[in-house]
Short mmCIF file of C-alpha atoms and ligand atoms in Angstrom, two decimals:
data_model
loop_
_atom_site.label_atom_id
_atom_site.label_comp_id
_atom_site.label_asym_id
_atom_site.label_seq_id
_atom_site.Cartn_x
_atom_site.Cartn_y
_atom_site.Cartn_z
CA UNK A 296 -2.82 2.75 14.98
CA UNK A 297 -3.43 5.84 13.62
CA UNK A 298 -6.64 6.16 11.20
CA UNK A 299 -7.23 8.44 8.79
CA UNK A 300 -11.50 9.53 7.76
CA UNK A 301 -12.22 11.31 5.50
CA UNK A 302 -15.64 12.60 4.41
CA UNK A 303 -15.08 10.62 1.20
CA UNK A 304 -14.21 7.33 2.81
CA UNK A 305 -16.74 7.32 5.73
CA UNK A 306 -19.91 5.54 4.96
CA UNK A 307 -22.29 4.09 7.00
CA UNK A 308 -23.01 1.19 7.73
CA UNK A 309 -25.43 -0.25 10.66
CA UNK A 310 -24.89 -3.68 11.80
CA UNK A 311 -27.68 -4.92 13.52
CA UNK A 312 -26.56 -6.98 15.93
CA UNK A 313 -28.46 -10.25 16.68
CA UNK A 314 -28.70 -11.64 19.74
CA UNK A 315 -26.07 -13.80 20.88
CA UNK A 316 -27.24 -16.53 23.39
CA UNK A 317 -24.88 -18.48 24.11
CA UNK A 318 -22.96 -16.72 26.96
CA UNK A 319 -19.87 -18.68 26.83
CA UNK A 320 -17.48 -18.58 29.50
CA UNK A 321 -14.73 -19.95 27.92
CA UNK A 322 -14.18 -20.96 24.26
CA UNK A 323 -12.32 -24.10 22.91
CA UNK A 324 -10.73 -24.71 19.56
CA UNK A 325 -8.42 -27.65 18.63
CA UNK A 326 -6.02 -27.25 22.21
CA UNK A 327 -6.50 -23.62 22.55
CA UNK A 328 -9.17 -22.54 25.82
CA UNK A 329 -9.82 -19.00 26.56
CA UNK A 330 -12.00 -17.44 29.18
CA UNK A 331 -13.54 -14.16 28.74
CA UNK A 332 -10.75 -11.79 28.27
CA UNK A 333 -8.54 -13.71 27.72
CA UNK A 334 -5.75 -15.33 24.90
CA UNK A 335 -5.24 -18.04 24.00
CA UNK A 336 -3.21 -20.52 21.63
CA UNK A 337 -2.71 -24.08 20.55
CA UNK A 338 -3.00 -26.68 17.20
CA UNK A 339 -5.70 -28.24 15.99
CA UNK A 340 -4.57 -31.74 16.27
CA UNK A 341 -5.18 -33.53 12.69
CA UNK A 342 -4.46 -37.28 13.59
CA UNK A 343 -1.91 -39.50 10.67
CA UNK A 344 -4.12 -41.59 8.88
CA UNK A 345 -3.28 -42.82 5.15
CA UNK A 346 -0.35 -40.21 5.57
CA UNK A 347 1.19 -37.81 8.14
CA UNK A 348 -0.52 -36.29 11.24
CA UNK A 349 -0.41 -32.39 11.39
CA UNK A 350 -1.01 -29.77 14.20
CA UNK A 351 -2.77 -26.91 12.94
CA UNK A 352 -1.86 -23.43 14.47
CA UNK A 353 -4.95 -21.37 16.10
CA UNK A 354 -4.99 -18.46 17.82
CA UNK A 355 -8.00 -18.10 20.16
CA UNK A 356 -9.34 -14.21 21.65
CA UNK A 357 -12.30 -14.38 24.02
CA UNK A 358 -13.43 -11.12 24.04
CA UNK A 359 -14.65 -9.51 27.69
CA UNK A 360 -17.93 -8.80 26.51
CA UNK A 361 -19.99 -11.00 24.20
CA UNK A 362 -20.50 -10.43 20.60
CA UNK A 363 -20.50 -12.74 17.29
CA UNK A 364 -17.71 -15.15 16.54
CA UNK A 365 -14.90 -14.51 13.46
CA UNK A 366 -13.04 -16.63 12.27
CA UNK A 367 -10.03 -15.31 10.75
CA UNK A 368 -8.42 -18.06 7.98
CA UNK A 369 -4.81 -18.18 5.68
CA UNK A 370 -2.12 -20.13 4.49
CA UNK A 371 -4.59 -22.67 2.38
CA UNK A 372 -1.91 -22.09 0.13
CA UNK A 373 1.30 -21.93 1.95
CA UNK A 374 3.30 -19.48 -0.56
CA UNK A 375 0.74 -16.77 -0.44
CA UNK A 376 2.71 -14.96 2.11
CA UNK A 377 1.33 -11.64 2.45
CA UNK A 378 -1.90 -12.92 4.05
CA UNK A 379 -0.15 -14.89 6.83
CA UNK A 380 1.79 -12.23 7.74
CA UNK A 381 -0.87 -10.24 7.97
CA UNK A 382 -2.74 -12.73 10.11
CA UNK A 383 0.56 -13.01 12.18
CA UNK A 384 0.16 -9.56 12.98
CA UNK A 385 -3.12 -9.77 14.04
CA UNK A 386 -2.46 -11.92 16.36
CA UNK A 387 0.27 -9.95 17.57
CA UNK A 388 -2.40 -6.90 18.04
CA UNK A 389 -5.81 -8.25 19.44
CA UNK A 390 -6.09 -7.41 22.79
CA UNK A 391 -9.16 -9.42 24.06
CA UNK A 392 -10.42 -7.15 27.22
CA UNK A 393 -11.23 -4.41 24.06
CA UNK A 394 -12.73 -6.97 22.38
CA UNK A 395 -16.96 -7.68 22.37
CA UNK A 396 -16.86 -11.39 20.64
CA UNK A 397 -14.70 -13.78 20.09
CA UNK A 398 -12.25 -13.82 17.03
CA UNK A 399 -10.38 -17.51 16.12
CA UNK A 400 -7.46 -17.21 13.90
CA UNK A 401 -6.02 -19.52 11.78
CA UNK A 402 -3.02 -18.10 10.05
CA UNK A 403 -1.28 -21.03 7.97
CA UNK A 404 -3.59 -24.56 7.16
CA UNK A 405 -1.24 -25.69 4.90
CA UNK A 406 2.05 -26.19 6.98
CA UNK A 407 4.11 -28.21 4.24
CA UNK A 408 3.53 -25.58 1.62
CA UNK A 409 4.90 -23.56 3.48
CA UNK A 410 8.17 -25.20 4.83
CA UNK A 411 8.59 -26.79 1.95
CA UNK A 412 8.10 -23.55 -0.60
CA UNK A 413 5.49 -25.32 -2.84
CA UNK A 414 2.58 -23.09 -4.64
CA UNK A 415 -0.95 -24.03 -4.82
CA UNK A 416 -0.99 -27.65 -3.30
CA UNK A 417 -0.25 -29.71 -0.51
CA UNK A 418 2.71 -31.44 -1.25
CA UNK A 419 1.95 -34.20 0.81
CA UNK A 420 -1.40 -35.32 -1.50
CA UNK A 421 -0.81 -33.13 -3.93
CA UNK A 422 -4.68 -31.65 -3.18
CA UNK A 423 -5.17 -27.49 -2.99
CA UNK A 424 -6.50 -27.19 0.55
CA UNK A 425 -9.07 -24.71 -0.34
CA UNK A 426 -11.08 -27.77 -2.95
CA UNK A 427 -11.62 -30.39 -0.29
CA UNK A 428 -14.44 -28.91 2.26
CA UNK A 429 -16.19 -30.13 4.21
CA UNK A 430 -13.46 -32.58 4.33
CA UNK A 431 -13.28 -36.23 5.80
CA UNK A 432 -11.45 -38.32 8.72
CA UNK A 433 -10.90 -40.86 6.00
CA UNK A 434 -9.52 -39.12 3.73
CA UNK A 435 -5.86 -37.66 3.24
CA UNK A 436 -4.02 -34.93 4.70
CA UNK A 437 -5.56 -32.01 2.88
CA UNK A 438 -8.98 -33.70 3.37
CA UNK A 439 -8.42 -34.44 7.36
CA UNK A 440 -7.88 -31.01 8.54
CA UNK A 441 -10.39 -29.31 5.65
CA UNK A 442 -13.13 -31.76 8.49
CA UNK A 443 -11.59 -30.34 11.44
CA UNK A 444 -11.68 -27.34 10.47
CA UNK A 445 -15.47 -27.50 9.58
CA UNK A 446 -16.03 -29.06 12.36
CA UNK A 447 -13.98 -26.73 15.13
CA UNK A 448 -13.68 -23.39 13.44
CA UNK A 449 -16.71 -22.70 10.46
CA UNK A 450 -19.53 -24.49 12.69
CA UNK A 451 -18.23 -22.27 16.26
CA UNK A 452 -18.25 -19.00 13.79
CA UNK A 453 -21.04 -16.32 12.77
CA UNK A 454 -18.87 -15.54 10.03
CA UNK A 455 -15.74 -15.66 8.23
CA UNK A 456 -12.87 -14.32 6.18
CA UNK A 457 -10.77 -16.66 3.91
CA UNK A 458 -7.53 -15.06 3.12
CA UNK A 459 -5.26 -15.68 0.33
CA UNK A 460 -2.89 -13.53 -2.16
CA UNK A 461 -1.24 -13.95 -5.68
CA UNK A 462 0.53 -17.49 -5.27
CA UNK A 463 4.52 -17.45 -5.64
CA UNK A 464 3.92 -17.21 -9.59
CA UNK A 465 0.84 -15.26 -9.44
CA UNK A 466 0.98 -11.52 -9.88
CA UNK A 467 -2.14 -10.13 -8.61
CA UNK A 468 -3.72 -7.11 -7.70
CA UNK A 469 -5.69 -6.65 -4.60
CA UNK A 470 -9.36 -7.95 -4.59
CA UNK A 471 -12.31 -9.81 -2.75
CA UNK A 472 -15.34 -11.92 -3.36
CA UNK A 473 -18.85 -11.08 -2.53
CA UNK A 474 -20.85 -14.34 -2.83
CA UNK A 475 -24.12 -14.17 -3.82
CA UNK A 476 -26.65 -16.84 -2.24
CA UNK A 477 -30.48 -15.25 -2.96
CA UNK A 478 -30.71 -14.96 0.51
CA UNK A 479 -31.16 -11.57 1.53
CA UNK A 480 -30.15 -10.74 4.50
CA UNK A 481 -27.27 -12.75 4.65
CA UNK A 482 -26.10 -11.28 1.12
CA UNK A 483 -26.63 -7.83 2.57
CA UNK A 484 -24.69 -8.71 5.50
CA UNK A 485 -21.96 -10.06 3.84
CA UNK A 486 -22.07 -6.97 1.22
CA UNK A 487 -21.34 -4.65 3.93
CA UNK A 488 -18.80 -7.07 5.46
CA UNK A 489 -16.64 -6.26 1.43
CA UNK A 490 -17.40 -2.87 1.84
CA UNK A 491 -16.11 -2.53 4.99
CA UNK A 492 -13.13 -4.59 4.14
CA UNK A 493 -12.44 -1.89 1.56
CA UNK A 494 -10.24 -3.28 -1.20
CA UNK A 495 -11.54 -1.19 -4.50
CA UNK A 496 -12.23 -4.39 -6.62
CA UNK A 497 -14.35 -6.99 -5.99
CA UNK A 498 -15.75 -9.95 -7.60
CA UNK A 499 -19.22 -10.96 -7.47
CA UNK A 500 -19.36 -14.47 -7.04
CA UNK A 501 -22.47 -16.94 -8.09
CA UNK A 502 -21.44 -19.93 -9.02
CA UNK A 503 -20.04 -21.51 -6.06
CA UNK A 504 -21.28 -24.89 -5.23
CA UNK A 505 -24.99 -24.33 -2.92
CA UNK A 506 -24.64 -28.22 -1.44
CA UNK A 507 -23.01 -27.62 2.32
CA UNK A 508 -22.06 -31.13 1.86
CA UNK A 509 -20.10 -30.46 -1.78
CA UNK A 510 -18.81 -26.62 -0.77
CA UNK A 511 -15.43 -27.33 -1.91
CA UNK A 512 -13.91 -23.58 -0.86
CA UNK A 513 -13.52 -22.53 3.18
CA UNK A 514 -15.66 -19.54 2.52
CA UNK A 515 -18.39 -21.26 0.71
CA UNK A 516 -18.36 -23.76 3.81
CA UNK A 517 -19.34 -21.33 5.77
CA UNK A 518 -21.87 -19.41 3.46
CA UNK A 519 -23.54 -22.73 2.99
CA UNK A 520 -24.14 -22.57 6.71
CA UNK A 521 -26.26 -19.65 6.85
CA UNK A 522 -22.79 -17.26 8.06
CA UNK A 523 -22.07 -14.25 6.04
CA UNK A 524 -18.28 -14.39 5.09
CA UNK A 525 -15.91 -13.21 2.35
CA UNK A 526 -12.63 -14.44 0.64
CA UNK A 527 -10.21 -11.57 0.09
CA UNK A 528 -6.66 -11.42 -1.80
CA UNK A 529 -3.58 -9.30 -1.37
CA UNK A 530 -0.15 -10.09 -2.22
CA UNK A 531 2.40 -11.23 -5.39
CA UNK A 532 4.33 -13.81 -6.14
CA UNK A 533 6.40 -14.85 -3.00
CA UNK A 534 6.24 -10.82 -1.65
CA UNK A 535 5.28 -9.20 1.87
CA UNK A 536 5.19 -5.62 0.90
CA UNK A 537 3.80 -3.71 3.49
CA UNK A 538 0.68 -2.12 1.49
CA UNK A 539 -0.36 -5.63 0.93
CA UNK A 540 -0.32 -6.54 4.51
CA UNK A 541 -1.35 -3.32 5.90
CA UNK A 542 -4.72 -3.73 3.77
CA UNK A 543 -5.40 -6.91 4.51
CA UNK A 544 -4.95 -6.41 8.55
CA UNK A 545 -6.97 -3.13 8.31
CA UNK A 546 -9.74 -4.77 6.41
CA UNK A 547 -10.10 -7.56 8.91
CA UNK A 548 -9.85 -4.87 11.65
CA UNK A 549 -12.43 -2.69 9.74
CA UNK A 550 -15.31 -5.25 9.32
CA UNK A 551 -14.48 -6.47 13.36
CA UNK A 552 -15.65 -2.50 13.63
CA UNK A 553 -18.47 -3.33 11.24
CA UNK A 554 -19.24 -6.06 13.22
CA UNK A 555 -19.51 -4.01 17.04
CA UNK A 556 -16.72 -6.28 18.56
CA UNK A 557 -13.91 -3.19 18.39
CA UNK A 558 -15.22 0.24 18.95
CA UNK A 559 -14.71 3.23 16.17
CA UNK A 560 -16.21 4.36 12.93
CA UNK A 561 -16.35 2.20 9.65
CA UNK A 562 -14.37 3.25 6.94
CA UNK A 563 -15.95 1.66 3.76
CA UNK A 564 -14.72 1.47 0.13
CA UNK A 565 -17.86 3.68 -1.04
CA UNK A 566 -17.65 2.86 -5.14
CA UNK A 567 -15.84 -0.21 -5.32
CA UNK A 568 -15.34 -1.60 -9.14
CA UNK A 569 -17.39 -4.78 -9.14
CA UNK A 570 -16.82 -7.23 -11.29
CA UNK A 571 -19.22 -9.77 -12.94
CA UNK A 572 -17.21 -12.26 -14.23
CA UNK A 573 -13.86 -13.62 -14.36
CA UNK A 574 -12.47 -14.71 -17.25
CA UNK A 575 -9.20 -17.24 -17.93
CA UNK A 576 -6.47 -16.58 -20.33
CA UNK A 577 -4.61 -20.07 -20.57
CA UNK A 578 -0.98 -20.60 -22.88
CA UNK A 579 -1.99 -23.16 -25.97
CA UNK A 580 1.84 -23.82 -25.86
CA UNK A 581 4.56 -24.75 -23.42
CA UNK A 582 7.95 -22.29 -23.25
CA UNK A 583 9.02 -18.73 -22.11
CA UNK A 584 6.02 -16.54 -20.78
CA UNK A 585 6.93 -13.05 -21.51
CA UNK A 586 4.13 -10.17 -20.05
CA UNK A 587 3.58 -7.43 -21.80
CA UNK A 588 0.69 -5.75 -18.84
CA UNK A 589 0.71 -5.20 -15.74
CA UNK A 590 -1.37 -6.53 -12.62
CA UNK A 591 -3.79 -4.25 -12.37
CA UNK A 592 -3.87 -3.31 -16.08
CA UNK A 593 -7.00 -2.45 -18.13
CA UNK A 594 -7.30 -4.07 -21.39
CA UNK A 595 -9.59 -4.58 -24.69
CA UNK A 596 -10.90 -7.54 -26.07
CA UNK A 597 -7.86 -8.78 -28.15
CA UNK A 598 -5.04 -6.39 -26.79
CA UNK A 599 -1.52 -8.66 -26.38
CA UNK A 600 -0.97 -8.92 -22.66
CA UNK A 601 2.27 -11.31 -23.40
CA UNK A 602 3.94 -13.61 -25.53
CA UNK A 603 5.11 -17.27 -25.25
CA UNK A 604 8.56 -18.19 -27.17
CA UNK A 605 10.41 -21.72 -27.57
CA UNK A 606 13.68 -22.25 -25.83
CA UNK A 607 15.64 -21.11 -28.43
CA UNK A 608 13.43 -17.35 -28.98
CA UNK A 609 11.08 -18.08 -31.75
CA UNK A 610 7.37 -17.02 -30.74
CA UNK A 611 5.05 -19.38 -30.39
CA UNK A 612 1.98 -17.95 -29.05
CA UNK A 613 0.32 -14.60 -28.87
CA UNK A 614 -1.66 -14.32 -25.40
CA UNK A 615 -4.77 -11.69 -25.81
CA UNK A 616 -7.13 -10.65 -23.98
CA UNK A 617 -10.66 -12.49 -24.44
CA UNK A 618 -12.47 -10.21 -23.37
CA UNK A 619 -12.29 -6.65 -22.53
CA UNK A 620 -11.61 -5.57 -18.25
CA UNK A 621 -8.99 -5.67 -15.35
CA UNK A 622 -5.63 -7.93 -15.40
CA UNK A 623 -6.88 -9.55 -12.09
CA UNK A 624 -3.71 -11.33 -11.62
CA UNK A 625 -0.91 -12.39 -14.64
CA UNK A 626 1.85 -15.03 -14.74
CA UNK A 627 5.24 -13.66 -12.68
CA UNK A 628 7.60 -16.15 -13.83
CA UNK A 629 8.51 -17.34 -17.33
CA UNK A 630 7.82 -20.57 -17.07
CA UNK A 631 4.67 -21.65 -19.18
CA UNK A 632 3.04 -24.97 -19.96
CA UNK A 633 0.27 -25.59 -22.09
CA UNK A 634 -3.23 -25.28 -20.62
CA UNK A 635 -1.38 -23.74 -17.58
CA UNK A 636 -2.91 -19.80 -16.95
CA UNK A 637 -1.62 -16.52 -18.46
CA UNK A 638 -4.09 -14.46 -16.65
CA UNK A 639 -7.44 -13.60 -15.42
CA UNK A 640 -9.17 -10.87 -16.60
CA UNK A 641 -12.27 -9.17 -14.28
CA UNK A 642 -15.08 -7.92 -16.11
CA UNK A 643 -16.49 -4.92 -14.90
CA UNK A 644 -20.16 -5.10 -13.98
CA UNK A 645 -22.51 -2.83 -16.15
ZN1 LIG B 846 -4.96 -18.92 -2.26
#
């Protein structure tokens, strides 16, 4: 793959490598066993319990030389399609005998989202999988494999990259999250991880739950942990346009460079736009969504981003903006309930 530095786009970042201890000569997750060098793949096996069993995919690289664990993660929504096929293609590229580490990839947790074309949830519980970690064995089938998964691919990691996109009604520009814990070195860690992902925008996060045993998201399962990771988002409403994919498979390849386990130079986003807070833009009326901005749009505090109309044209709500920054993502299909969100708007850090 060809890559491109430029004087503007190379930064430098040092990671210091700790040291890893565990020598492992082979490396299990779910099914999947792969000595050093070596591929492998199987399912982590989710047994039925009040409802269906599942097999979760995994793709397993044991690099030929040692080096941390990443776990790769998508799919938690099964409609955001851009960031499976990006971890498709991953898996299509790793070659393990370059490779110093191990990488574990899970490209699509929530199967019957998927096959069954349903945003957001799990149609099976009707439960988002990314709201249920750590999980439980007695719980239902978004809870089940959100324990497995804690359990086989978040505890085995050093760190890890949650994956998602604008959801099949969700039109959303590209952007990731930079969690903020107070602790330093992981937050610097995982700071250089963003950077080195290199998507221009991204969104400081604090207010993720600090309880390991309450931390609802995938990501914040692992931060929790003590494991520097980072959520990231590319993709629109049901699309797999190539620019989407290609930055979300060069960011993952760019922080394994970051990270010493593939050889090369970093190329970092050097003056990302980081923003402070995220703000919602809900409909106070069901009917016709009609957008008036852009993903991707800046706007001022009260600017019209869109319009909501009855079924028969007459305008029944005036969406503005709440506050003043970034169309993060905005509505991509007309239909519009009450409550349900217009947008969300990024405000830019001062
Ligand atoms: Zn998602």
């Amino acid at each position: 793959m060809p890559r491109l530095i430029t004087a503007v786009s190379l930064v430098v970042l040092v990671f210091v490598s700790p040291i890893f201890g565990q020598e492992r000569s082979t490396f299990t997750v779910g099914t999947a066993t792969a000595a050093r060098g070596q591929r492998a793949t199987g399912v982590i096996a989710v047994p039925a319990g009040s409802d269906a069993a599942l097999n979760t995919p995994v793709a397993l690289f044991h690099g030929a030389k040692p080096g941390p664990v990443l776990a790769l993660v998508s799919g938690a929504h099964g409609t955001e399609y851009a960031s499976i096929i990006a971890l498709e293609r991953l898996i299509g590229l790793l070659n393990p005998a370059e490779l110093a580490g191990t990488v574990i990839i899970v490209p699509l947790v929530n199967i019957p989202s998927f096959e069954q074309k349903v945003p957001h949830l799990n149609p099976v519980d009707g439960k988002s999988m990314n709201r249920f970690y750590p999980g439980k064995m007695d719980g239902t089938q978004t809870e089940r494999p959100s324990f497995l998964i804690t359990r086989q691919v978040v505890e085995q990691c050093d760190h890890l990259i949650d994956l998602h996109g604008g959801d099949l009604d969700e039109s959303l520009r590209p952007y990731s999250y930079w969690t903020k814990t107070g602790n330093e070195k992981q937050d610097r860690l995982s700071r250089e991880m963003v950077l080195a992902f290199g998507l221009d925008h991204i969104i400081i996060s604090t207010d993720r739950p600090k309880d390991p045993q309450a931390s609802r998201y995938l990501e914040n399962t692992a931060t929790t942990r003590g494991k520097a990771s980072i959520t990231v988002e590319a993709g629109h409403a049901g699309t797999v346009e190539i620019e989407d994919v290609n930055a979300l498979v060069n960011g993952c390849l760019n922080v394994m460079r970051y990270l010493t386990m593939l050889p090369g130079a970093v190329t970092a986003i050097e003056h990302p736009v980081w923003i402070e807070k995220v703000v919602t833009l809900t409909s106070e009326q069901t009917g016709i969504f009609y957008p008036l901005v852009r993903r991707g749009t800046y706007v001022e505090q009260g600017m019209k981003v869109g319009y909501v109309t009855d079924y028969v044209g007459k305008v029944i709500f005036e969406a503005r903006a709440p506050v003043a920054g970034v169309v993060l993502y905005i509505c991509a299909v007309p239909s519009m309930t009450k409550s349900a969100t217009i947008a969300n708007i990024g405000v830019v850090a001062r």
